[in-house]
PDB file of N, CA and C in Angstrom:
ATOM      1  N   UNK A   1    -104.938 113.293  87.819  1.00 56.00           N
ATOM      2  CA  UNK A   1    -106.029 112.706  86.366  1.00 56.00           C
ATOM      3  C   UNK A   1    -107.575 111.594  86.963  1.00 56.00           C
ATOM      4  N   UNK A   2    -107.945 111.693  86.547  1.00 59.00           N
ATOM      5  CA  UNK A   2    -109.530 110.674  87.264  1.00 59.00           C
ATOM      6  C   UNK A   2    -109.242 109.226  86.284  1.00 59.00           C
ATOM      7  N   UNK A   3    -109.699 107.944  86.989  1.00 60.00           N
ATOM      8  CA  UNK A   3    -109.594 107.387  86.739  1.00 60.00           C
ATOM      9  C   UNK A   3    -110.435 106.714  85.369  1.00 60.00           C
ATOM     10  N   UNK A   4    -110.025 106.302  84.195  1.00 61.00           N
ATOM     11  CA  UNK A   4    -110.561 105.919  82.884  1.00 61.00           C
ATOM     12  C   UNK A   4    -111.347 104.385  83.273  1.00 61.00           C
ATOM     13  N   UNK A   5    -112.911 104.945  83.024  1.00 62.00           N
ATOM     14  CA  UNK A   5    -113.505 103.786  83.113  1.00 62.00           C
ATOM     15  C   UNK A   5    -113.539 103.166  81.582  1.00 62.00           C
ATOM     16  N   UNK A   6    -113.312 101.637  81.411  1.00 61.00           N
ATOM     17  CA  UNK A   6    -113.590 101.293  80.427  1.00 61.00           C
ATOM     18  C   UNK A   6    -114.704 100.599  79.968  1.00 61.00           C
ATOM     19  N   UNK A   7    -115.534 100.726  79.497  1.00 60.00           N
ATOM     20  CA  UNK A   7    -117.251  99.951  79.608  1.00 60.00           C
ATOM     21  C   UNK A   7    -116.869  98.425  79.084  1.00 60.00           C
ATOM     22  N   UNK A   8    -118.013  97.248  79.846  1.00 65.00           N
ATOM     23  CA  UNK A   8    -117.658  96.403  79.830  1.00 65.00           C
ATOM     24  C   UNK A   8    -118.210  95.718  78.631  1.00 65.00           C
ATOM     25  N   UNK A   9    -117.522  94.996  77.797  1.00 70.00           N
ATOM     26  CA  UNK A   9    -117.894  94.209  76.502  1.00 70.00           C
ATOM     27  C   UNK A   9    -119.188  93.669  77.141  1.00 70.00           C
ATOM     28  N   UNK A  10    -120.332  93.546  76.271  1.00 73.00           N
ATOM     29  CA  UNK A  10    -121.377  92.829  76.020  1.00 73.00           C
ATOM     30  C   UNK A  10    -121.054  92.081  74.971  1.00 73.00           C
ATOM     31  N   UNK A  11    -121.513  90.350  75.947  1.00 75.00           N
ATOM     32  CA  UNK A  11    -121.222  89.442  75.282  1.00 75.00           C
ATOM     33  C   UNK A  11    -122.315  89.574  74.467  1.00 75.00           C
ATOM     34  N   UNK A  12    -122.378  88.976  72.753  1.00 80.00           N
ATOM     35  CA  UNK A  12    -122.938  88.523  71.549  1.00 80.00           C
ATOM     36  C   UNK A  12    -124.409  87.809  72.346  1.00 80.00           C
ATOM     37  N   UNK A  13    -125.019  89.068  71.601  1.00 88.00           N
ATOM     38  CA  UNK A  13    -126.330  88.084  71.125  1.00 88.00           C
ATOM     39  C   UNK A  13    -127.111  86.673  70.657  1.00 88.00           C
ATOM     40  N   UNK A  14    -127.062  85.318  72.198  1.00 93.00           N
ATOM     41  CA  UNK A  14    -127.557  84.329  71.304  1.00 93.00           C
ATOM     42  C   UNK A  14    -129.019  83.557  70.754  1.00 93.00           C
ATOM     43  N   UNK A  15    -128.590  83.682  69.294  1.00 92.00           N
ATOM     44  CA  UNK A  15    -129.734  83.238  68.075  1.00 92.00           C
ATOM     45  C   UNK A  15    -130.480  81.699  68.678  1.00 92.00           C
ATOM     46  N   UNK A  16    -129.691  81.133  69.400  1.00 91.00           N
ATOM     47  CA  UNK A  16    -129.907  80.246  70.063  1.00 91.00           C
ATOM     48  C   UNK A  16    -130.547  80.070  71.150  1.00 91.00           C
ATOM     49  N   UNK A  17    -130.365  81.040  71.991  1.00 92.00           N
ATOM     50  CA  UNK A  17    -130.880  82.094  73.480  1.00 92.00           C
ATOM     51  C   UNK A  17    -132.029  82.570  72.838  1.00 92.00           C
ATOM     52  N   UNK A  18    -132.614  83.128  72.037  1.00 93.00           N
ATOM     53  CA  UNK A  18    -133.368  84.611  71.397  1.00 93.00           C
ATOM     54  C   UNK A  18    -134.523  82.772  71.816  1.00 93.00           C
ATOM     55  N   UNK A  19    -134.236  82.360  70.271  1.00 92.00           N
ATOM     56  CA  UNK A  19    -135.396  80.839  69.738  1.00 92.00           C
ATOM     57  C   UNK A  19    -135.994  80.361  70.838  1.00 92.00           C
ATOM     58  N   UNK A  20    -135.464  79.869  72.113  1.00 89.00           N
ATOM     59  CA  UNK A  20    -136.659  79.657  73.315  1.00 89.00           C
ATOM     60  C   UNK A  20    -136.833  80.358  73.941  1.00 89.00           C
ATOM     61  N   UNK A  21    -136.722  81.978  74.454  1.00 89.00           N
ATOM     62  CA  UNK A  21    -136.899  82.582  75.016  1.00 89.00           C
ATOM     63  C   UNK A  21    -137.808  83.458  74.232  1.00 89.00           C
ATOM     64  N   UNK A  22    -138.276  84.227  73.323  1.00 88.00           N
ATOM     65  CA  UNK A  22    -138.927  84.494  72.583  1.00 88.00           C
ATOM     66  C   UNK A  22    -139.764  83.447  72.089  1.00 88.00           C
ATOM     67  N   UNK A  23    -139.657  82.185  71.925  1.00 86.00           N
ATOM     68  CA  UNK A  23    -141.276  80.663  72.118  1.00 86.00           C
ATOM     69  C   UNK A  23    -140.867  80.676  70.989  1.00 86.00           C
ATOM     70  N   UNK A  24    -140.230  80.977  69.762  1.00 90.00           N
ATOM     71  CA  UNK A  24    -140.015  80.082  68.329  1.00 90.00           C
ATOM     72  C   UNK A  24    -140.645  78.670  68.471  1.00 90.00           C
ATOM     73  N   UNK A  25    -140.316  77.757  69.744  1.00 85.00           N
ATOM     74  CA  UNK A  25    -140.158  76.393  69.358  1.00 85.00           C
ATOM     75  C   UNK A  25    -141.056  76.082  70.314  1.00 85.00           C
ATOM     76  N   UNK A  26    -141.989  77.025  70.894  1.00 84.00           N
ATOM     77  CA  UNK A  26    -143.301  77.181  71.477  1.00 84.00           C
ATOM     78  C   UNK A  26    -144.076  75.984  70.274  1.00 84.00           C
ATOM     79  N   UNK A  27    -144.389  76.875  69.501  1.00 86.00           N
ATOM     80  CA  UNK A  27    -145.194  76.848  68.296  1.00 86.00           C
ATOM     81  C   UNK A  27    -144.747  75.823  67.317  1.00 86.00           C
ATOM     82  N   UNK A  28    -143.536  75.557  66.817  1.00 86.00           N
ATOM     83  CA  UNK A  28    -143.146  75.257  65.825  1.00 86.00           C
ATOM     84  C   UNK A  28    -142.649  74.234  66.161  1.00 86.00           C
ATOM     85  N   UNK A  29    -142.459  73.560  67.435  1.00 81.00           N
ATOM     86  CA  UNK A  29    -142.050  71.977  67.613  1.00 81.00           C
ATOM     87  C   UNK A  29    -142.318  71.228  68.998  1.00 81.00           C
ATOM     88  N   UNK A  30    -143.016  71.967  70.255  1.00 67.00           N
ATOM     89  CA  UNK A  30    -143.192  71.666  71.062  1.00 67.00           C
ATOM     90  C   UNK A  30    -144.811  71.733  71.504  1.00 67.00           C
ATOM     91  N   UNK A  31    -145.619  72.192  70.480  1.00 63.00           N
ATOM     92  CA  UNK A  31    -146.732  71.537  70.708  1.00 63.00           C
ATOM     93  C   UNK A  31    -147.038  70.216  69.237  1.00 63.00           C
ATOM     94  N   UNK A  32    -148.583  69.654  69.997  1.00 68.00           N
ATOM     95  CA  UNK A  32    -148.708  68.742  69.281  1.00 68.00           C
ATOM     96  C   UNK A  32    -149.339  68.892  67.858  1.00 68.00           C
ATOM     97  N   UNK A  33    -148.508  68.752  66.771  1.00 68.00           N
ATOM     98  CA  UNK A  33    -149.475  69.276  65.351  1.00 68.00           C
ATOM     99  C   UNK A  33    -150.881  68.813  64.738  1.00 68.00           C
ATOM    100  N   UNK A  34    -151.726  68.025  65.770  1.00 72.00           N
ATOM    101  CA  UNK A  34    -153.373  67.942  65.279  1.00 72.00           C
ATOM    102  C   UNK A  34    -153.374  69.446  66.184  1.00 72.00           C
ATOM    103  N   UNK A  35    -152.329  70.121  67.052  1.00 74.00           N
ATOM    104  CA  UNK A  35    -153.634  71.389  67.747  1.00 74.00           C
ATOM    105  C   UNK A  35    -152.979  72.233  66.480  1.00 74.00           C
ATOM    106  N   UNK A  36    -151.895  72.482  66.673  1.00 77.00           N
ATOM    107  CA  UNK A  36    -151.055  73.720  65.700  1.00 77.00           C
ATOM    108  C   UNK A  36    -149.991  73.578  64.936  1.00 77.00           C
ATOM    109  N   UNK A  37    -150.610  73.550  63.087  1.00 77.00           N
ATOM    110  CA  UNK A  37    -149.461  73.127  62.258  1.00 77.00           C
ATOM    111  C   UNK A  37    -148.804  74.489  62.140  1.00 77.00           C
ATOM    112  N   UNK A  38    -147.470  74.320  62.731  1.00 84.00           N
ATOM    113  CA  UNK A  38    -146.348  75.720  62.334  1.00 84.00           C
ATOM    114  C   UNK A  38    -145.607  74.474  61.869  1.00 84.00           C
ATOM    115  N   UNK A  39    -144.850  74.893  60.002  1.00 88.00           N
ATOM    116  CA  UNK A  39    -143.919  74.217  59.686  1.00 88.00           C
ATOM    117  C   UNK A  39    -142.389  74.214  61.419  1.00 88.00           C
ATOM    118  N   UNK A  40    -141.512  73.406  60.134  1.00 87.00           N
ATOM    119  CA  UNK A  40    -140.719  73.271  61.511  1.00 87.00           C
ATOM    120  C   UNK A  40    -139.808  74.516  61.116  1.00 87.00           C
ATOM    121  N   UNK A  41    -139.054  74.395  62.477  1.00 90.00           N
ATOM    122  CA  UNK A  41    -137.962  76.111  62.003  1.00 90.00           C
ATOM    123  C   UNK A  41    -136.768  75.554  61.236  1.00 90.00           C
ATOM    124  N   UNK A  42    -137.015  74.920  60.612  1.00 90.00           N
ATOM    125  CA  UNK A  42    -135.669  75.296  59.153  1.00 90.00           C
ATOM    126  C   UNK A  42    -136.127  75.260  58.353  1.00 90.00           C
ATOM    127  N   UNK A  43    -137.651  75.994  57.866  1.00 90.00           N
ATOM    128  CA  UNK A  43    -138.085  76.560  56.734  1.00 90.00           C
ATOM    129  C   UNK A  43    -137.114  78.183  56.928  1.00 90.00           C
ATOM    130  N   UNK A  44    -136.559  77.650  57.919  1.00 93.00           N
ATOM    131  CA  UNK A  44    -135.978  79.295  57.984  1.00 93.00           C
ATOM    132  C   UNK A  44    -134.752  79.694  56.688  1.00 93.00           C
ATOM    133  N   UNK A  45    -134.348  78.385  56.965  1.00 93.00           N
ATOM    134  CA  UNK A  45    -133.040  78.009  56.088  1.00 93.00           C
ATOM    135  C   UNK A  45    -133.342  78.109  54.872  1.00 93.00           C
ATOM    136  N   UNK A  46    -134.345  78.634  54.586  1.00 94.00           N
ATOM    137  CA  UNK A  46    -134.824  78.985  52.795  1.00 94.00           C
ATOM    138  C   UNK A  46    -134.824  80.367  52.930  1.00 94.00           C
ATOM    139  N   UNK A  47    -135.180  80.980  53.973  1.00 96.00           N
ATOM    140  CA  UNK A  47    -135.123  82.495  53.812  1.00 96.00           C
ATOM    141  C   UNK A  47    -134.048  83.153  54.030  1.00 96.00           C
ATOM    142  N   UNK A  48    -133.541  84.233  53.193  1.00 97.00           N
ATOM    143  CA  UNK A  48    -133.048  85.376  53.388  1.00 97.00           C
ATOM    144  C   UNK A  48    -132.947  86.505  54.540  1.00 97.00           C
ATOM    145  N   UNK A  49    -132.293  87.386  55.193  1.00 97.00           N
ATOM    146  CA  UNK A  49    -131.993  88.190  55.903  1.00 97.00           C
ATOM    147  C   UNK A  49    -132.744  88.503  56.163  1.00 97.00           C
ATOM    148  N   UNK A  50    -133.191  89.706  54.508  1.00 97.00           N
ATOM    149  CA  UNK A  50    -134.320  90.395  54.330  1.00 97.00           C
ATOM    150  C   UNK A  50    -135.813  89.950  54.221  1.00 97.00           C
ATOM    151  N   UNK A  51    -136.231  88.613  53.810  1.00 97.00           N
ATOM    152  CA  UNK A  51    -136.985  88.010  54.453  1.00 97.00           C
ATOM    153  C   UNK A  51    -137.752  87.680  55.489  1.00 97.00           C
ATOM    154  N   UNK A  52    -136.835  87.089  55.799  1.00 96.00           N
ATOM    155  CA  UNK A  52    -136.841  86.770  57.000  1.00 96.00           C
ATOM    156  C   UNK A  52    -137.347  87.958  58.134  1.00 96.00           C
ATOM    157  N   UNK A  53    -136.359  88.925  57.959  1.00 95.00           N
ATOM    158  CA  UNK A  53    -137.389  90.634  58.243  1.00 95.00           C
ATOM    159  C   UNK A  53    -138.311  90.826  58.615  1.00 95.00           C
ATOM    160  N   UNK A  54    -138.829  90.496  56.926  1.00 95.00           N
ATOM    161  CA  UNK A  54    -140.134  90.700  56.739  1.00 95.00           C
ATOM    162  C   UNK A  54    -141.382  89.836  57.438  1.00 95.00           C
ATOM    163  N   UNK A  55    -141.164  88.530  57.514  1.00 95.00           N
ATOM    164  CA  UNK A  55    -141.845  87.598  57.983  1.00 95.00           C
ATOM    165  C   UNK A  55    -141.279  87.830  59.743  1.00 95.00           C
ATOM    166  N   UNK A  56    -141.134  88.195  60.750  1.00 93.00           N
ATOM    167  CA  UNK A  56    -140.811  88.645  62.218  1.00 93.00           C
ATOM    168  C   UNK A  56    -141.670  89.628  62.221  1.00 93.00           C
ATOM    169  N   UNK A  57    -141.377  90.838  60.888  1.00 93.00           N
ATOM    170  CA  UNK A  57    -141.799  91.823  61.133  1.00 93.00           C
ATOM    171  C   UNK A  57    -143.379  92.380  60.990  1.00 93.00           C
ATOM    172  N   UNK A  58    -143.497  91.034  59.639  1.00 95.00           N
ATOM    173  CA  UNK A  58    -144.806  91.811  59.682  1.00 95.00           C
ATOM    174  C   UNK A  58    -146.038  90.769  59.450  1.00 95.00           C
ATOM    175  N   UNK A  59    -145.022  89.270  59.402  1.00 95.00           N
ATOM    176  CA  UNK A  59    -146.315  88.232  59.347  1.00 95.00           C
ATOM    177  C   UNK A  59    -145.982  88.034  57.800  1.00 95.00           C
ATOM    178  N   UNK A  60    -145.903  88.536  56.604  1.00 96.00           N
ATOM    179  CA  UNK A  60    -145.592  87.857  55.496  1.00 96.00           C
ATOM    180  C   UNK A  60    -144.788  87.495  55.020  1.00 96.00           C
ATOM    181  N   UNK A  61    -145.033  85.847  54.371  1.00 94.00           N
ATOM    182  CA  UNK A  61    -144.107  85.128  54.126  1.00 94.00           C
ATOM    183  C   UNK A  61    -143.172  85.936  53.171  1.00 94.00           C
ATOM    184  N   UNK A  62    -142.309  85.550  52.393  1.00 92.00           N
ATOM    185  CA  UNK A  62    -141.574  85.759  51.279  1.00 92.00           C
ATOM    186  C   UNK A  62    -142.466  85.695  49.868  1.00 92.00           C
ATOM    187  N   UNK A  63    -143.232  84.904  49.200  1.00 94.00           N
ATOM    188  CA  UNK A  63    -144.058  84.703  48.520  1.00 94.00           C
ATOM    189  C   UNK A  63    -145.636  85.651  48.628  1.00 94.00           C
ATOM    190  N   UNK A  64    -145.338  86.380  49.711  1.00 95.00           N
ATOM    191  CA  UNK A  64    -146.053  87.336  49.825  1.00 95.00           C
ATOM    192  C   UNK A  64    -147.612  86.961  50.661  1.00 95.00           C
ATOM    193  N   UNK A  65    -148.006  86.331  51.302  1.00 95.00           N
ATOM    194  CA  UNK A  65    -149.237  85.566  52.123  1.00 95.00           C
ATOM    195  C   UNK A  65    -149.203  86.680  53.090  1.00 95.00           C
ATOM    196  N   UNK A  66    -149.747  87.172  53.107  1.00 97.00           N
ATOM    197  CA  UNK A  66    -149.898  87.705  54.594  1.00 97.00           C
ATOM    198  C   UNK A  66    -150.743  86.962  55.499  1.00 97.00           C
ATOM    199  N   UNK A  67    -150.177  86.318  57.007  1.00 94.00           N
ATOM    200  CA  UNK A  67    -150.484  85.883  57.843  1.00 94.00           C
ATOM    201  C   UNK A  67    -151.297  86.554  58.901  1.00 94.00           C
ATOM    202  N   UNK A  68    -150.843  87.894  58.777  1.00 95.00           N
ATOM    203  CA  UNK A  68    -151.608  88.545  59.717  1.00 95.00           C
ATOM    204  C   UNK A  68    -153.068  88.813  59.095  1.00 95.00           C
ATOM    205  N   UNK A  69    -153.222  89.367  58.291  1.00 95.00           N
ATOM    206  CA  UNK A  69    -154.382  89.256  57.514  1.00 95.00           C
ATOM    207  C   UNK A  69    -155.422  87.765  57.527  1.00 95.00           C
ATOM    208  N   UNK A  70    -154.535  86.925  57.344  1.00 94.00           N
ATOM    209  CA  UNK A  70    -155.491  85.599  57.365  1.00 94.00           C
ATOM    210  C   UNK A  70    -155.949  85.411  58.964  1.00 94.00           C
ATOM    211  N   UNK A  71    -155.429  86.170  59.883  1.00 92.00           N
ATOM    212  CA  UNK A  71    -155.775  85.334  61.721  1.00 92.00           C
ATOM    213  C   UNK A  71    -155.058  84.362  61.675  1.00 92.00           C
ATOM    214  N   UNK A  72    -153.860  84.628  61.179  1.00 91.00           N
ATOM    215  CA  UNK A  72    -152.693  83.467  61.904  1.00 91.00           C
ATOM    216  C   UNK A  72    -152.085  83.673  62.729  1.00 91.00           C
ATOM    217  N   UNK A  73    -151.903  82.261  63.667  1.00 91.00           N
ATOM    218  CA  UNK A  73    -151.119  82.667  64.873  1.00 91.00           C
ATOM    219  C   UNK A  73    -150.109  84.012  64.174  1.00 91.00           C
ATOM    220  N   UNK A  74    -149.296  82.954  63.405  1.00 93.00           N
ATOM    221  CA  UNK A  74    -147.365  83.595  63.534  1.00 93.00           C
ATOM    222  C   UNK A  74    -147.811  85.197  63.223  1.00 93.00           C
ATOM    223  N   UNK A  75    -148.720  85.757  62.184  1.00 94.00           N
ATOM    224  CA  UNK A  75    -149.238  86.825  61.809  1.00 94.00           C
ATOM    225  C   UNK A  75    -149.250  87.839  63.120  1.00 94.00           C
ATOM    226  N   UNK A  76    -150.305  87.866  64.213  1.00 94.00           N
ATOM    227  CA  UNK A  76    -150.341  88.029  65.303  1.00 94.00           C
ATOM    228  C   UNK A  76    -149.021  88.145  65.687  1.00 94.00           C
ATOM    229  N   UNK A  77    -147.952  86.966  66.029  1.00 94.00           N
ATOM    230  CA  UNK A  77    -146.731  87.026  66.553  1.00 94.00           C
ATOM    231  C   UNK A  77    -145.868  87.895  65.990  1.00 94.00           C
ATOM    232  N   UNK A  78    -145.884  88.006  64.889  1.00 94.00           N
ATOM    233  CA  UNK A  78    -145.217  88.819  64.299  1.00 94.00           C
ATOM    234  C   UNK A  78    -145.142  90.125  64.332  1.00 94.00           C
ATOM    235  N   UNK A  79    -146.195  90.707  64.301  1.00 94.00           N
ATOM    236  CA  UNK A  79    -146.687  92.300  64.356  1.00 94.00           C
ATOM    237  C   UNK A  79    -146.737  92.693  66.054  1.00 94.00           C
ATOM    238  N   UNK A  80    -146.808  91.373  66.637  1.00 93.00           N
ATOM    239  CA  UNK A  80    -147.309  92.439  68.445  1.00 93.00           C
ATOM    240  C   UNK A  80    -146.505  92.372  69.057  1.00 93.00           C
ATOM    241  N   UNK A  81    -145.783  91.290  68.507  1.00 92.00           N
ATOM    242  CA  UNK A  81    -144.201  90.485  69.712  1.00 92.00           C
ATOM    243  C   UNK A  81    -143.414  90.676  69.005  1.00 92.00           C
ATOM    244  N   UNK A  82    -142.731  90.018  67.934  1.00 93.00           N
ATOM    245  CA  UNK A  82    -141.695  89.720  67.312  1.00 93.00           C
ATOM    246  C   UNK A  82    -140.735  90.954  67.071  1.00 93.00           C
ATOM    247  N   UNK A  83    -141.955  92.116  66.393  1.00 91.00           N
ATOM    248  CA  UNK A  83    -141.759  93.408  65.392  1.00 91.00           C
ATOM    249  C   UNK A  83    -140.846  94.236  66.525  1.00 91.00           C
ATOM    250  N   UNK A  84    -140.829  94.089  67.552  1.00 93.00           N
ATOM    251  CA  UNK A  84    -140.378  94.348  68.681  1.00 93.00           C
ATOM    252  C   UNK A  84    -138.666  94.398  68.788  1.00 93.00           C
ATOM    253  N   UNK A  85    -138.259  93.026  67.661  1.00 94.00           N
ATOM    254  CA  UNK A  85    -136.897  92.510  67.869  1.00 94.00           C
ATOM    255  C   UNK A  85    -135.950  93.550  67.287  1.00 94.00           C
ATOM    256  N   UNK A  86    -134.536  93.607  68.359  1.00 94.00           N
ATOM    257  CA  UNK A  86    -133.615  94.962  67.831  1.00 94.00           C
ATOM    258  C   UNK A  86    -133.231  94.157  66.430  1.00 94.00           C
ATOM    259  N   UNK A  87    -132.307  94.850  65.166  1.00 94.00           N
ATOM    260  CA  UNK A  87    -131.797  94.411  63.964  1.00 94.00           C
ATOM    261  C   UNK A  87    -131.018  93.172  64.853  1.00 94.00           C
ATOM    262  N   UNK A  88    -130.289  93.152  65.519  1.00 95.00           N
ATOM    263  CA  UNK A  88    -129.532  92.495  66.357  1.00 95.00           C
ATOM    264  C   UNK A  88    -129.760  91.054  66.712  1.00 95.00           C
ATOM    265  N   UNK A  89    -130.766  90.952  67.400  1.00 95.00           N
ATOM    266  CA  UNK A  89    -131.660  89.912  67.944  1.00 95.00           C
ATOM    267  C   UNK A  89    -131.944  89.255  66.702  1.00 95.00           C
ATOM    268  N   UNK A  90    -132.700  90.307  65.663  1.00 95.00           N
ATOM    269  CA  UNK A  90    -133.311  89.315  64.300  1.00 95.00           C
ATOM    270  C   UNK A  90    -131.705  88.841  63.908  1.00 95.00           C
ATOM    271  N   UNK A  91    -131.038  89.056  63.793  1.00 95.00           N
ATOM    272  CA  UNK A  91    -129.699  88.726  62.590  1.00 95.00           C
ATOM    273  C   UNK A  91    -129.290  87.422  63.624  1.00 95.00           C
ATOM    274  N   UNK A  92    -129.413  87.566  64.953  1.00 96.00           N
ATOM    275  CA  UNK A  92    -129.067  86.519  65.591  1.00 96.00           C
ATOM    276  C   UNK A  92    -130.051  85.431  65.404  1.00 96.00           C
ATOM    277  N   UNK A  93    -130.822  85.534  65.557  1.00 96.00           N
ATOM    278  CA  UNK A  93    -131.907  84.265  65.257  1.00 96.00           C
ATOM    279  C   UNK A  93    -131.855  83.652  63.735  1.00 96.00           C
ATOM    280  N   UNK A  94    -131.710  84.104  63.356  1.00 97.00           N
ATOM    281  CA  UNK A  94    -131.781  83.995  61.638  1.00 97.00           C
ATOM    282  C   UNK A  94    -130.737  83.194  61.046  1.00 97.00           C
ATOM    283  N   UNK A  95    -129.412  83.825  61.861  1.00 95.00           N
ATOM    284  CA  UNK A  95    -128.160  82.930  61.757  1.00 95.00           C
ATOM    285  C   UNK A  95    -127.973  81.750  62.846  1.00 95.00           C
ATOM    286  N   UNK A  96    -128.924  81.517  63.533  1.00 95.00           N
ATOM    287  CA  UNK A  96    -128.666  80.491  64.368  1.00 95.00           C
ATOM    288  C   UNK A  96    -129.754  79.601  63.299  1.00 95.00           C
ATOM    289  N   UNK A  97    -130.793  79.879  63.633  1.00 94.00           N
ATOM    290  CA  UNK A  97    -131.786  79.009  62.979  1.00 94.00           C
ATOM    291  C   UNK A  97    -131.329  78.253  61.354  1.00 94.00           C
ATOM    292  N   UNK A  98    -130.450  79.766  60.770  1.00 94.00           N
ATOM    293  CA  UNK A  98    -129.754  79.188  59.305  1.00 94.00           C
ATOM    294  C   UNK A  98    -128.573  77.764  59.729  1.00 94.00           C
ATOM    295  N   UNK A  99    -127.841  77.851  60.626  1.00 91.00           N
ATOM    296  CA  UNK A  99    -126.655  76.956  60.634  1.00 91.00           C
ATOM    297  C   UNK A  99    -126.725  76.042  61.940  1.00 91.00           C
ATOM    298  N   UNK A 100    -127.346  76.039  63.560  1.00 86.00           N
ATOM    299  CA  UNK A 100    -127.195  75.601  64.131  1.00 86.00           C
ATOM    300  C   UNK A 100    -128.511  74.875  64.509  1.00 86.00           C
ATOM    301  N   UNK A 101    -129.613  75.060  63.591  1.00 85.00           N
ATOM    302  CA  UNK A 101    -130.991  74.249  63.627  1.00 85.00           C
ATOM    303  C   UNK A 101    -131.245  73.208  63.024  1.00 85.00           C
ATOM    304  N   UNK A 102    -131.252  71.813  63.806  1.00 80.00           N
ATOM    305  CA  UNK A 102    -131.181  70.596  62.768  1.00 80.00           C
ATOM    306  C   UNK A 102    -133.098  70.036  62.961  1.00 80.00           C
ATOM    307  N   UNK A 103    -133.397  69.734  62.063  1.00 75.00           N
ATOM    308  CA  UNK A 103    -134.820  68.918  61.651  1.00 75.00           C
ATOM    309  C   UNK A 103    -134.372  68.069  63.405  1.00 75.00           C
ATOM    310  N   UNK A 104    -133.380  67.093  63.391  1.00 79.00           N
ATOM    311  CA  UNK A 104    -133.910  66.313  64.666  1.00 79.00           C
ATOM    312  C   UNK A 104    -133.667  66.983  65.534  1.00 79.00           C
ATOM    313  N   UNK A 105    -132.928  68.283  65.975  1.00 76.00           N
ATOM    314  CA  UNK A 105    -133.397  69.185  67.233  1.00 76.00           C
ATOM    315  C   UNK A 105    -134.601  69.437  67.673  1.00 76.00           C
ATOM    316  N   UNK A 106    -135.012  69.405  66.251  1.00 68.00           N
ATOM    317  CA  UNK A 106    -136.993  70.177  66.244  1.00 68.00           C
ATOM    318  C   UNK A 106    -137.353  68.942  66.859  1.00 68.00           C
ATOM    319  N   UNK A 107    -137.114  67.819  66.804  1.00 67.00           N
ATOM    320  CA  UNK A 107    -138.415  66.352  67.226  1.00 67.00           C
ATOM    321  C   UNK A 107    -137.951  66.124  68.558  1.00 67.00           C
TER     322      UNK A 107
END
């Protein structure tokens, strides 16, 4: 009989790694506020996963503000870049920002 191949287990997706790779910190923490006044990433802690998913894929906030229609950088990035994230990646980013991100970390 032929040897059975065992599929290598994929490591879990790191929300922390994605926050840096995707570039969330670039606008939300590493740009001087006088250039781009993006809210701190701790704002995600008030978003449920469905609300976060909608924000990330459409640029629409949970209160219905369409940042894409307003020409906001976040709206453009959401529709043109972040909408391509997989569900697992979105869950990982949301989970990390819910539990692993602090205001101190963002300074």
